[in-house]
Amino acid sequence: VQLVESGGGLVQSGESLRVSCSTSGFTFDDYEIGWFRRTPGKEERMGVSSMNIRLGYKNYGDFVKGRFTISSDNAKKTVHLQMNSLREEDTGTYFCAARRTGTGALFLTAPWSMDYWGKGTLVTVSS
Protein backbone atom coordinates (compact mmCIF):
# COMPACT_ATOMS: atom_id res chain seq x y z
CA VAL A 1 0.00 0.00 0.00
CA GLN A 2 1.25 3.47 -0.86
CA LEU A 3 -0.07 6.98 -0.45
CA VAL A 4 2.27 9.53 -2.01
CA GLU A 5 1.64 13.24 -1.63
CA SER A 6 2.90 15.84 -4.05
CA GLY A 7 2.42 19.48 -4.91
CA GLY A 8 3.52 21.22 -1.74
CA GLY A 9 5.65 24.34 -1.87
CA LEU A 10 6.07 27.97 -0.94
CA VAL A 11 3.39 30.48 -1.89
CA GLN A 12 2.35 33.94 -0.79
CA SER A 13 -0.77 34.73 1.17
CA GLY A 14 -3.80 34.86 -1.10
CA GLU A 15 -2.36 32.51 -3.70
CA SER A 16 -3.45 28.99 -4.62
CA LEU A 17 -1.85 25.57 -4.55
CA ARG A 18 -2.99 22.04 -5.32
CA VAL A 19 -1.69 19.03 -3.47
CA SER A 20 -2.31 15.51 -4.68
CA CYS A 21 -2.33 12.04 -3.16
CA SER A 22 -1.52 9.17 -5.48
CA THR A 23 -2.58 5.79 -4.09
CA SER A 24 -1.92 2.16 -4.83
CA GLY A 25 -2.30 -1.24 -3.23
CA PHE A 26 -5.91 -1.10 -2.08
CA THR A 27 -9.38 -0.88 -3.60
CA PHE A 28 -9.76 2.86 -4.09
CA ASP A 29 -13.56 2.86 -4.27
CA ASP A 30 -13.90 1.13 -0.89
CA TYR A 31 -12.21 3.90 1.05
CA GLU A 32 -12.60 7.35 2.47
CA ILE A 33 -9.55 9.43 1.67
CA GLY A 34 -8.65 12.80 3.01
CA TRP A 35 -6.14 15.26 4.35
CA PHE A 36 -4.80 16.17 7.75
CA ARG A 37 -2.54 19.08 8.55
CA ARG A 38 0.16 19.37 11.15
CA THR A 39 1.30 22.87 11.89
CA PRO A 40 4.92 23.66 12.82
CA GLY A 41 5.72 22.96 16.45
CA LYS A 42 2.62 20.87 17.05
CA GLU A 43 2.09 17.13 17.04
CA GLU A 44 -1.65 17.20 16.48
CA ARG A 45 -2.94 16.42 13.01
CA MET A 46 -6.05 18.45 12.22
CA GLY A 47 -8.60 17.17 9.76
CA VAL A 48 -8.77 19.36 6.68
CA SER A 49 -11.00 17.56 4.20
CA SER A 50 -12.21 14.08 3.31
CA MET A 51 -14.11 12.28 0.62
CA ASN A 52 -16.07 9.04 0.37
CA ILE A 53 -14.76 7.88 -2.97
CA ARG A 54 -17.69 5.66 -3.99
CA LEU A 55 -20.49 7.97 -2.88
CA GLY A 56 -18.74 11.27 -3.51
CA TYR A 57 -19.59 12.74 -0.08
CA LYS A 58 -17.18 15.48 0.98
CA ASN A 59 -16.39 17.07 4.31
CA TYR A 60 -14.33 20.10 5.25
CA GLY A 61 -12.92 21.58 8.40
CA ASP A 62 -14.59 24.87 9.31
CA PHE A 63 -11.30 26.71 8.84
CA VAL A 64 -11.10 25.79 5.12
CA LYS A 65 -14.74 25.85 4.03
CA GLY A 66 -15.20 27.98 0.95
CA ARG A 67 -11.46 28.03 0.22
CA PHE A 68 -10.43 24.39 -0.27
CA THR A 69 -11.95 21.78 -2.58
CA ILE A 70 -11.33 18.05 -2.51
CA SER A 71 -11.76 15.92 -5.61
CA SER A 72 -10.81 12.53 -6.94
CA ASP A 73 -9.59 11.10 -10.21
CA ASN A 74 -10.81 7.54 -9.86
CA ALA A 75 -9.08 6.31 -13.01
CA LYS A 76 -5.74 7.43 -11.58
CA LYS A 77 -6.63 6.55 -7.96
CA THR A 78 -5.62 10.03 -6.96
CA VAL A 79 -7.17 12.59 -4.63
CA HIS A 80 -6.53 16.30 -5.04
CA LEU A 81 -6.91 19.18 -2.63
CA GLN A 82 -7.25 22.54 -4.32
CA MET A 83 -6.34 25.28 -1.86
CA ASN A 84 -7.33 28.83 -2.70
CA SER A 85 -6.98 32.09 -0.79
CA LEU A 86 -4.20 30.61 1.28
CA ARG A 87 -3.34 32.20 4.62
CA GLU A 88 -0.22 32.08 6.73
CA GLU A 89 -2.05 29.86 9.21
CA ASP A 90 -2.50 27.24 6.47
CA THR A 91 1.22 26.56 6.70
CA GLY A 92 2.00 23.00 7.67
CA THR A 93 2.65 19.50 6.54
CA TYR A 94 -0.32 18.01 4.71
CA PHE A 95 -0.80 14.28 5.14
CA CYS A 96 -2.98 12.09 3.00
CA ALA A 97 -4.82 9.33 4.86
CA ALA A 98 -7.23 6.55 3.98
CA ARG A 99 -9.57 4.23 5.82
CA ARG A 100 -12.12 1.68 4.71
CA THR A 101 -15.64 3.08 4.57
CA GLY A 102 -18.01 2.10 7.32
CA THR A 103 -15.87 3.23 10.20
CA GLY A 104 -18.21 5.01 12.59
CA ALA A 105 -16.16 7.99 13.72
CA LEU A 106 -16.12 11.20 11.73
CA PHE A 107 -13.08 11.08 9.49
CA LEU A 108 -11.81 14.58 10.22
CA THR A 109 -11.82 14.13 13.99
CA ALA A 110 -10.46 10.60 14.08
CA PRO A 111 -6.90 10.42 12.76
CA TRP A 112 -6.45 7.38 14.99
CA SER A 113 -8.89 5.46 12.79
CA MET A 114 -6.89 5.69 9.55
CA ASP A 115 -5.65 2.51 7.92
CA TYR A 116 -2.94 4.15 5.83
CA TRP A 117 -0.91 7.36 5.83
CA GLY A 118 1.33 9.16 3.42
CA LYS A 119 4.57 10.80 4.48
CA GLY A 120 3.29 14.33 3.95
CA THR A 121 4.03 17.34 1.80
CA LEU A 122 5.04 20.72 3.17
CA VAL A 123 3.00 23.82 2.35
CA THR A 124 4.41 27.16 3.39
CA VAL A 125 2.40 30.35 3.06
CA SER A 126 4.30 33.58 3.50
CA SER A 127 2.91 37.05 4.09
C-alpha atoms as an extended CHARMM CRD file, in Angstrom:
* protein
*
       127  EXT
         1         1  VAL       CA              0.0000000000        0.0000000000        0.0000000000  PROA      1               0.0000000000
         2         2  GLN       CA              1.2470000000        3.4680000000       -0.8640000000  PROA      2               0.0000000000
         3         3  LEU       CA             -0.0660000000        6.9810000000       -0.4490000000  PROA      3               0.0000000000
         4         4  VAL       CA              2.2680000000        9.5280000000       -2.0080000000  PROA      4               0.0000000000
         5         5  GLU       CA              1.6370000000       13.2420000000       -1.6280000000  PROA      5               0.0000000000
         6         6  SER       CA              2.9010000000       15.8380000000       -4.0540000000  PROA      6               0.0000000000
         7         7  GLY       CA              2.4180000000       19.4820000000       -4.9050000000  PROA      7               0.0000000000
         8         8  GLY       CA              3.5240000000       21.2250000000       -1.7390000000  PROA      8               0.0000000000
         9         9  GLY       CA              5.6520000000       24.3360000000       -1.8690000000  PROA      9               0.0000000000
        10        10  LEU       CA              6.0720000000       27.9700000000       -0.9440000000  PROA      10              0.0000000000
        11        11  VAL       CA              3.3880000000       30.4770000000       -1.8940000000  PROA      11              0.0000000000
        12        12  GLN       CA              2.3500000000       33.9350000000       -0.7890000000  PROA      12              0.0000000000
        13        13  SER       CA             -0.7670000000       34.7270000000        1.1720000000  PROA      13              0.0000000000
        14        14  GLY       CA             -3.8040000000       34.8630000000       -1.0970000000  PROA      14              0.0000000000
        15        15  GLU       CA             -2.3580000000       32.5150000000       -3.6990000000  PROA      15              0.0000000000
        16        16  SER       CA             -3.4500000000       28.9910000000       -4.6220000000  PROA      16              0.0000000000
        17        17  LEU       CA             -1.8530000000       25.5720000000       -4.5470000000  PROA      17              0.0000000000
        18        18  ARG       CA             -2.9850000000       22.0450000000       -5.3240000000  PROA      18              0.0000000000
        19        19  VAL       CA             -1.6860000000       19.0300000000       -3.4650000000  PROA      19              0.0000000000
        20        20  SER       CA             -2.3070000000       15.5100000000       -4.6820000000  PROA      20              0.0000000000
        21        21  CYS       CA             -2.3320000000       12.0410000000       -3.1640000000  PROA      21              0.0000000000
        22        22  SER       CA             -1.5210000000        9.1710000000       -5.4810000000  PROA      22              0.0000000000
        23        23  THR       CA             -2.5840000000        5.7940000000       -4.0940000000  PROA      23              0.0000000000
        24        24  SER       CA             -1.9190000000        2.1590000000       -4.8290000000  PROA      24              0.0000000000
        25        25  GLY       CA             -2.2980000000       -1.2420000000       -3.2350000000  PROA      25              0.0000000000
        26        26  PHE       CA             -5.9070000000       -1.1010000000       -2.0790000000  PROA      26              0.0000000000
        27        27  THR       CA             -9.3850000000       -0.8790000000       -3.5970000000  PROA      27              0.0000000000
        28        28  PHE       CA             -9.7590000000        2.8560000000       -4.0930000000  PROA      28              0.0000000000
        29        29  ASP       CA            -13.5550000000        2.8590000000       -4.2690000000  PROA      29              0.0000000000
        30        30  ASP       CA            -13.9040000000        1.1340000000       -0.8940000000  PROA      30              0.0000000000
        31        31  TYR       CA            -12.2130000000        3.9030000000        1.0550000000  PROA      31              0.0000000000
        32        32  GLU       CA            -12.6040000000        7.3550000000        2.4730000000  PROA      32              0.0000000000
        33        33  ILE       CA             -9.5510000000        9.4250000000        1.6680000000  PROA      33              0.0000000000
        34        34  GLY       CA             -8.6510000000       12.8040000000        3.0090000000  PROA      34              0.0000000000
        35        35  TRP       CA             -6.1410000000       15.2580000000        4.3480000000  PROA      35              0.0000000000
        36        36  PHE       CA             -4.8000000000       16.1660000000        7.7540000000  PROA      36              0.0000000000
        37        37  ARG       CA             -2.5450000000       19.0840000000        8.5450000000  PROA      37              0.0000000000
        38        38  ARG       CA              0.1640000000       19.3670000000       11.1510000000  PROA      38              0.0000000000
        39        39  THR       CA              1.3040000000       22.8700000000       11.8910000000  PROA      39              0.0000000000
        40        40  PRO       CA              4.9170000000       23.6550000000       12.8230000000  PROA      40              0.0000000000
        41        41  GLY       CA              5.7180000000       22.9620000000       16.4510000000  PROA      41              0.0000000000
        42        42  LYS       CA              2.6170000000       20.8650000000       17.0540000000  PROA      42              0.0000000000
        43        43  GLU       CA              2.0880000000       17.1290000000       17.0400000000  PROA      43              0.0000000000
        44        44  GLU       CA             -1.6510000000       17.1970000000       16.4810000000  PROA      44              0.0000000000
        45        45  ARG       CA             -2.9420000000       16.4190000000       13.0130000000  PROA      45              0.0000000000
        46        46  MET       CA             -6.0450000000       18.4550000000       12.2240000000  PROA      46              0.0000000000
        47        47  GLY       CA             -8.5950000000       17.1680000000        9.7650000000  PROA      47              0.0000000000
        48        48  VAL       CA             -8.7700000000       19.3630000000        6.6770000000  PROA      48              0.0000000000
        49        49  SER       CA            -11.0010000000       17.5590000000        4.2040000000  PROA      49              0.0000000000
        50        50  SER       CA            -12.2050000000       14.0820000000        3.3140000000  PROA      50              0.0000000000
        51        51  MET       CA            -14.1120000000       12.2760000000        0.6170000000  PROA      51              0.0000000000
        52        52  ASN       CA            -16.0700000000        9.0410000000        0.3730000000  PROA      52              0.0000000000
        53        53  ILE       CA            -14.7640000000        7.8760000000       -2.9730000000  PROA      53              0.0000000000
        54        54  ARG       CA            -17.6930000000        5.6590000000       -3.9860000000  PROA      54              0.0000000000
        55        55  LEU       CA            -20.4940000000        7.9700000000       -2.8770000000  PROA      55              0.0000000000
        56        56  GLY       CA            -18.7370000000       11.2660000000       -3.5050000000  PROA      56              0.0000000000
        57        57  TYR       CA            -19.5850000000       12.7380000000       -0.0790000000  PROA      57              0.0000000000
        58        58  LYS       CA            -17.1790000000       15.4760000000        0.9760000000  PROA      58              0.0000000000
        59        59  ASN       CA            -16.3860000000       17.0730000000        4.3110000000  PROA      59              0.0000000000
        60        60  TYR       CA            -14.3320000000       20.1040000000        5.2470000000  PROA      60              0.0000000000
        61        61  GLY       CA            -12.9250000000       21.5760000000        8.4050000000  PROA      61              0.0000000000
        62        62  ASP       CA            -14.5860000000       24.8740000000        9.3080000000  PROA      62              0.0000000000
        63        63  PHE       CA            -11.3000000000       26.7070000000        8.8410000000  PROA      63              0.0000000000
        64        64  VAL       CA            -11.1000000000       25.7890000000        5.1220000000  PROA      64              0.0000000000
        65        65  LYS       CA            -14.7370000000       25.8500000000        4.0280000000  PROA      65              0.0000000000
        66        66  GLY       CA            -15.1980000000       27.9810000000        0.9500000000  PROA      66              0.0000000000
        67        67  ARG       CA            -11.4580000000       28.0260000000        0.2250000000  PROA      67              0.0000000000
        68        68  PHE       CA            -10.4270000000       24.3860000000       -0.2700000000  PROA      68              0.0000000000
        69        69  THR       CA            -11.9510000000       21.7830000000       -2.5790000000  PROA      69              0.0000000000
        70        70  ILE       CA            -11.3260000000       18.0510000000       -2.5060000000  PROA      70              0.0000000000
        71        71  SER       CA            -11.7560000000       15.9210000000       -5.6130000000  PROA      71              0.0000000000
        72        72  SER       CA            -10.8070000000       12.5260000000       -6.9440000000  PROA      72              0.0000000000
        73        73  ASP       CA             -9.5850000000       11.0970000000      -10.2140000000  PROA      73              0.0000000000
        74        74  ASN       CA            -10.8120000000        7.5400000000       -9.8590000000  PROA      74              0.0000000000
        75        75  ALA       CA             -9.0790000000        6.3130000000      -13.0150000000  PROA      75              0.0000000000
        76        76  LYS       CA             -5.7370000000        7.4330000000      -11.5840000000  PROA      76              0.0000000000
        77        77  LYS       CA             -6.6350000000        6.5530000000       -7.9610000000  PROA      77              0.0000000000
        78        78  THR       CA             -5.6220000000       10.0320000000       -6.9560000000  PROA      78              0.0000000000
        79        79  VAL       CA             -7.1730000000       12.5890000000       -4.6260000000  PROA      79              0.0000000000
        80        80  HSD       CA             -6.5320000000       16.2980000000       -5.0390000000  PROA      80              0.0000000000
        81        81  LEU       CA             -6.9100000000       19.1780000000       -2.6270000000  PROA      81              0.0000000000
        82        82  GLN       CA             -7.2490000000       22.5430000000       -4.3210000000  PROA      82              0.0000000000
        83        83  MET       CA             -6.3380000000       25.2770000000       -1.8630000000  PROA      83              0.0000000000
        84        84  ASN       CA             -7.3300000000       28.8310000000       -2.7010000000  PROA      84              0.0000000000
        85        85  SER       CA             -6.9800000000       32.0900000000       -0.7860000000  PROA      85              0.0000000000
        86        86  LEU       CA             -4.1980000000       30.6080000000        1.2790000000  PROA      86              0.0000000000
        87        87  ARG       CA             -3.3390000000       32.2010000000        4.6230000000  PROA      87              0.0000000000
        88        88  GLU       CA             -0.2220000000       32.0780000000        6.7340000000  PROA      88              0.0000000000
        89        89  GLU       CA             -2.0530000000       29.8560000000        9.2140000000  PROA      89              0.0000000000
        90        90  ASP       CA             -2.5000000000       27.2400000000        6.4710000000  PROA      90              0.0000000000
        91        91  THR       CA              1.2180000000       26.5620000000        6.6960000000  PROA      91              0.0000000000
        92        92  GLY       CA              1.9970000000       23.0030000000        7.6660000000  PROA      92              0.0000000000
        93        93  THR       CA              2.6530000000       19.4960000000        6.5380000000  PROA      93              0.0000000000
        94        94  TYR       CA             -0.3170000000       18.0110000000        4.7140000000  PROA      94              0.0000000000
        95        95  PHE       CA             -0.7950000000       14.2840000000        5.1360000000  PROA      95              0.0000000000
        96        96  CYS       CA             -2.9820000000       12.0880000000        3.0020000000  PROA      96              0.0000000000
        97        97  ALA       CA             -4.8250000000        9.3300000000        4.8630000000  PROA      97              0.0000000000
        98        98  ALA       CA             -7.2310000000        6.5520000000        3.9780000000  PROA      98              0.0000000000
        99        99  ARG       CA             -9.5670000000        4.2290000000        5.8190000000  PROA      99              0.0000000000
       100       100  ARG       CA            -12.1160000000        1.6760000000        4.7110000000  PROA      100             0.0000000000
       101       101  THR       CA            -15.6400000000        3.0840000000        4.5650000000  PROA      101             0.0000000000
       102       102  GLY       CA            -18.0100000000        2.0960000000        7.3210000000  PROA      102             0.0000000000
       103       103  THR       CA            -15.8720000000        3.2320000000       10.2020000000  PROA      103             0.0000000000
       104       104  GLY       CA            -18.2090000000        5.0110000000       12.5890000000  PROA      104             0.0000000000
       105       105  ALA       CA            -16.1630000000        7.9860000000       13.7230000000  PROA      105             0.0000000000
       106       106  LEU       CA            -16.1240000000       11.1960000000       11.7290000000  PROA      106             0.0000000000
       107       107  PHE       CA            -13.0800000000       11.0800000000        9.4870000000  PROA      107             0.0000000000
       108       108  LEU       CA            -11.8090000000       14.5780000000       10.2190000000  PROA      108             0.0000000000
       109       109  THR       CA            -11.8210000000       14.1260000000       13.9860000000  PROA      109             0.0000000000
       110       110  ALA       CA            -10.4610000000       10.5970000000       14.0820000000  PROA      110             0.0000000000
       111       111  PRO       CA             -6.8960000000       10.4240000000       12.7560000000  PROA      111             0.0000000000
       112       112  TRP       CA             -6.4500000000        7.3800000000       14.9920000000  PROA      112             0.0000000000
       113       113  SER       CA             -8.8950000000        5.4590000000       12.7930000000  PROA      113             0.0000000000
       114       114  MET       CA             -6.8900000000        5.6890000000        9.5480000000  PROA      114             0.0000000000
       115       115  ASP       CA             -5.6480000000        2.5050000000        7.9200000000  PROA      115             0.0000000000
       116       116  TYR       CA             -2.9380000000        4.1500000000        5.8320000000  PROA      116             0.0000000000
       117       117  TRP       CA             -0.9130000000        7.3550000000        5.8260000000  PROA      117             0.0000000000
       118       118  GLY       CA              1.3330000000        9.1580000000        3.4160000000  PROA      118             0.0000000000
       119       119  LYS       CA              4.5720000000       10.8040000000        4.4770000000  PROA      119             0.0000000000
       120       120  GLY       CA              3.2920000000       14.3340000000        3.9520000000  PROA      120             0.0000000000
       121       121  THR       CA              4.0320000000       17.3410000000        1.8040000000  PROA      121             0.0000000000
       122       122  LEU       CA              5.0350000000       20.7240000000        3.1740000000  PROA      122             0.0000000000
       123       123  VAL       CA              2.9990000000       23.8200000000        2.3520000000  PROA      123             0.0000000000
       124       124  THR       CA              4.4100000000       27.1640000000        3.3940000000  PROA      124             0.0000000000
       125       125  VAL       CA              2.4010000000       30.3510000000        3.0600000000  PROA      125             0.0000000000
       126       126  SER       CA              4.2990000000       33.5820000000        3.5010000000  PROA      126             0.0000000000
       127       127  SER       CA              2.9070000000       37.0540000000        4.0900000000  PROA      127             0.0000000000
